XYZ file of C-alpha atoms in Angstrom:
228
model
C -22.279 -17.442 -10.880
C -20.214 -14.744 -9.900
C -18.945 -15.869 -6.547
C -19.858 -13.409 -3.980
C -17.069 -11.823 -1.078
C -17.272 -10.158 1.673
C -14.716 -7.692 3.002
C -13.730 -6.854 6.261
C -11.300 -6.054 9.066
C -10.583 -9.088 11.122
C -6.912 -9.296 12.810
C -3.997 -8.259 13.245
C -0.706 -9.776 11.438
C -1.103 -11.629 14.777
C -4.882 -13.154 14.656
C -4.689 -10.326 17.662
C -7.438 -7.341 17.889
C -4.971 -5.184 19.047
C -0.939 -4.659 19.026
C 0.248 -5.143 15.099
C 2.022 -3.257 13.453
C 0.239 -0.381 10.767
C -0.523 -1.477 7.438
C -1.899 -4.497 6.381
C 0.984 -7.191 7.385
C -0.371 -10.274 5.772
C -1.822 -8.841 2.507
C -0.409 -11.685 -0.065
C -2.765 -11.355 -3.267
C -5.332 -9.201 -5.664
C -8.315 -9.505 -4.227
C -6.921 -9.904 -0.622
C -7.951 -12.783 0.420
C -5.571 -13.698 3.785
C -4.828 -9.973 4.984
C -5.994 -8.623 8.475
C -8.340 -6.719 5.580
C -9.646 -8.918 2.833
C -12.339 -9.857 0.733
C -13.729 -13.764 1.697
C -16.236 -15.844 0.401
C -19.985 -15.524 2.305
C -19.607 -19.317 3.586
C -16.307 -17.866 5.138
C -18.269 -14.991 7.035
C -21.461 -16.630 8.060
C -19.520 -19.595 9.291
C -22.399 -21.615 10.441
C -24.268 -18.266 11.516
C -26.870 -16.601 10.577
C -26.884 -12.723 9.755
C -28.565 -10.146 9.417
C -28.664 -7.610 5.746
C -29.270 -4.155 5.476
C -29.852 -2.868 1.628
C -29.050 0.436 0.826
C -32.197 1.436 -1.019
C -30.206 3.783 -3.503
C -28.932 1.369 -5.870
C -26.119 3.575 -7.472
C -24.821 4.073 -3.544
C -24.822 0.369 -3.167
C -22.748 -0.150 -6.189
C -20.285 2.222 -4.955
C -20.255 0.757 -1.230
C -19.343 -2.449 -2.728
C -16.688 -0.537 -4.419
C -15.446 0.925 -1.841
C -15.166 -1.831 0.706
C -12.592 -3.384 -2.626
C -10.644 -0.525 -2.369
C -9.952 -1.142 0.987
C -9.597 -4.652 1.500
C -6.832 -4.895 -1.762
C -4.887 -1.648 0.112
C -1.675 -2.566 1.453
C -1.278 -0.202 3.897
C -4.137 -0.420 5.818
C -4.003 -2.979 8.619
C -5.735 -3.742 11.970
C -5.369 -2.197 15.385
C -8.618 -1.998 17.974
C -6.615 1.024 19.454
C -6.122 2.747 16.905
C -9.604 2.351 14.511
C -9.917 6.235 14.259
C -6.671 6.265 12.304
C -8.702 5.199 8.982
C -10.187 8.347 9.262
C -8.443 11.272 7.775
C -7.975 8.786 4.305
C -10.651 6.423 4.664
C -10.363 3.718 1.639
C -6.772 5.861 0.080
C -5.011 5.727 3.136
C -1.634 5.357 2.779
C -1.698 8.430 0.344
C 0.000 10.781 2.769
C 2.315 8.113 3.102
C 1.367 7.121 6.045
C 0.416 3.226 7.444
C -2.565 3.476 8.859
C -5.220 0.926 11.289
C -9.049 0.839 11.428
C -11.060 -2.104 13.284
C -14.226 -3.843 11.718
C -16.510 -1.309 12.921
C -14.538 2.128 12.103
C -13.468 0.038 8.387
C -16.883 0.260 7.280
C -17.362 3.125 8.401
C -15.345 4.904 6.032
C -16.162 2.594 3.267
C -20.188 3.574 4.176
C -19.172 7.031 3.728
C -17.356 6.461 0.674
C -20.163 4.939 -0.986
C -23.270 7.482 -0.088
C -20.415 10.723 0.970
C -22.297 10.713 4.542
C -20.559 9.258 7.533
C -23.071 7.838 10.182
C -20.401 8.548 13.255
C -18.630 6.499 15.364
C -20.443 3.640 15.422
C -18.877 0.259 17.098
C -19.877 -2.960 16.742
C -22.509 -2.857 19.378
C -24.467 -0.301 18.323
C -24.401 -1.123 14.513
C -27.799 -1.672 13.595
C -28.885 1.219 15.747
C -26.627 3.602 13.210
C -27.698 1.867 9.949
C -31.359 2.230 10.982
C -31.948 5.680 11.986
C -29.686 7.264 9.189
C -33.072 5.940 7.162
C -30.664 4.975 4.115
C -31.692 1.424 4.137
C -34.216 -1.065 3.316
C -35.908 -2.897 6.118
C -33.441 -5.193 7.427
C -34.112 -9.192 7.046
C -32.200 -12.461 8.287
C -30.113 -14.103 5.119
C -31.107 -17.676 4.352
C -29.841 -19.988 2.103
C -30.255 -19.626 -1.722
C -30.756 -15.686 -1.126
C -28.917 -13.657 -3.265
C -26.560 -11.008 -1.327
C -25.784 -8.201 -3.593
C -22.768 -5.531 -4.039
C -23.100 -3.092 -1.758
C -24.854 -5.229 1.365
C -24.186 -4.565 5.067
C -24.523 -7.832 6.932
C -23.943 -8.360 10.205
C -23.388 -11.480 12.071
C -26.415 -12.428 14.796
C -24.148 -12.868 17.493
C -22.062 -10.838 20.453
C -19.987 -9.914 18.128
C -22.232 -8.150 15.314
C -19.712 -8.996 12.711
C -19.657 -6.501 10.059
C -19.163 -7.116 5.913
C -19.959 -5.492 3.131
C -20.593 -7.266 0.020
C -17.677 -6.086 -2.282
C -17.934 -9.182 -5.205
C -20.747 -10.702 -6.355
C -24.428 -10.177 -8.086
C -25.430 -6.023 -8.969
C -28.652 -5.210 -8.610
C -30.443 -3.695 -11.647
C -32.667 -0.580 -11.646
C -36.365 -0.834 -11.956
C -37.986 -0.497 -15.699
C -38.476 2.376 -17.158
C -40.337 0.335 -19.422
C -44.054 1.058 -19.343
C -45.041 -1.717 -22.274
C -45.074 -4.933 -21.215
C -44.633 -6.667 -24.527
C -41.281 -4.825 -24.488
C -39.629 -6.166 -21.511
C -37.025 -8.569 -22.457
C -37.350 -10.975 -19.523
C -40.957 -11.389 -18.763
C -42.274 -13.278 -15.502
C -43.272 -16.065 -14.924
C -46.942 -17.572 -13.153
C -46.996 -21.011 -11.659
C -43.719 -21.359 -13.764
C -45.666 -20.072 -17.430
C -44.068 -16.625 -18.687
C -46.826 -13.954 -18.850
C -47.791 -13.550 -22.258
C -48.976 -9.678 -22.990
C -51.814 -10.824 -25.013
C -53.536 -12.349 -21.837
C -55.246 -10.648 -19.247
C -55.785 -11.508 -15.317
C -58.460 -13.918 -16.086
C -56.444 -15.834 -18.279
C -53.933 -16.313 -15.285
C -56.673 -16.777 -12.639
C -56.303 -13.296 -10.118
C -58.537 -11.904 -8.627
C -59.702 -8.291 -8.771
C -57.146 -7.710 -11.230
C -59.824 -6.492 -14.218
C -59.624 -7.652 -17.497
C -56.812 -5.222 -18.611
C -53.475 -6.672 -20.051
C -51.092 -6.232 -17.811
C -48.549 -2.853 -17.733
C -45.500 -2.403 -16.122
C -45.294 0.361 -12.731
C -40.872 0.030 -11.512
C -40.785 -3.546 -10.443
C -44.201 -4.482 -10.608
C -46.485 -5.808 -13.256
C -49.617 -4.621 -13.458
C -53.043 -5.921 -13.801
C -56.026 -3.437 -13.877
């Protein structure tokens, strides 16, 4: 199973929210697990707390957003400092190309990564109001609360459910698969199961005791199995 890693900006080289030097003074490895801006495990990110998940509706944009947080976390030129949190905006995840070290905070990093992935700048949100900005963007599926054994996909945006509203973005993990364009059920490679039994294309809704499903064999519409 692929390890799920969440990218975020968290603190400066002294463990503080402001006052540190530009650039990531704590980065020592790739992927960067220890930096001011880092990729950490889902468990480390949650730290026993609940979180809300915002999932981009566009699968390609979600994938690129996940790519963006990895680029930012592995970029040694990006450090943490709330005082200069907007310093990252000029070059985003590519900060340092101009020879100048950059700084960010938790929310401004999320802002440039979302812009990298979607092409849209949501504006100067903070941890206090980020939920409103995401919800009003109309780019995300309805939010849900993470629970154990749920799959977090690359590009998912996680927000801790406490006063910090700490923002993390999944940079490594499972990728969402686009809905199949197959319409003939028998052409599907991975057929769904009902009550543990693999659905057979030769059987009808009546065979599976599906009410109001008609008596036809199943077809596929997007991600849905259709009996009609």
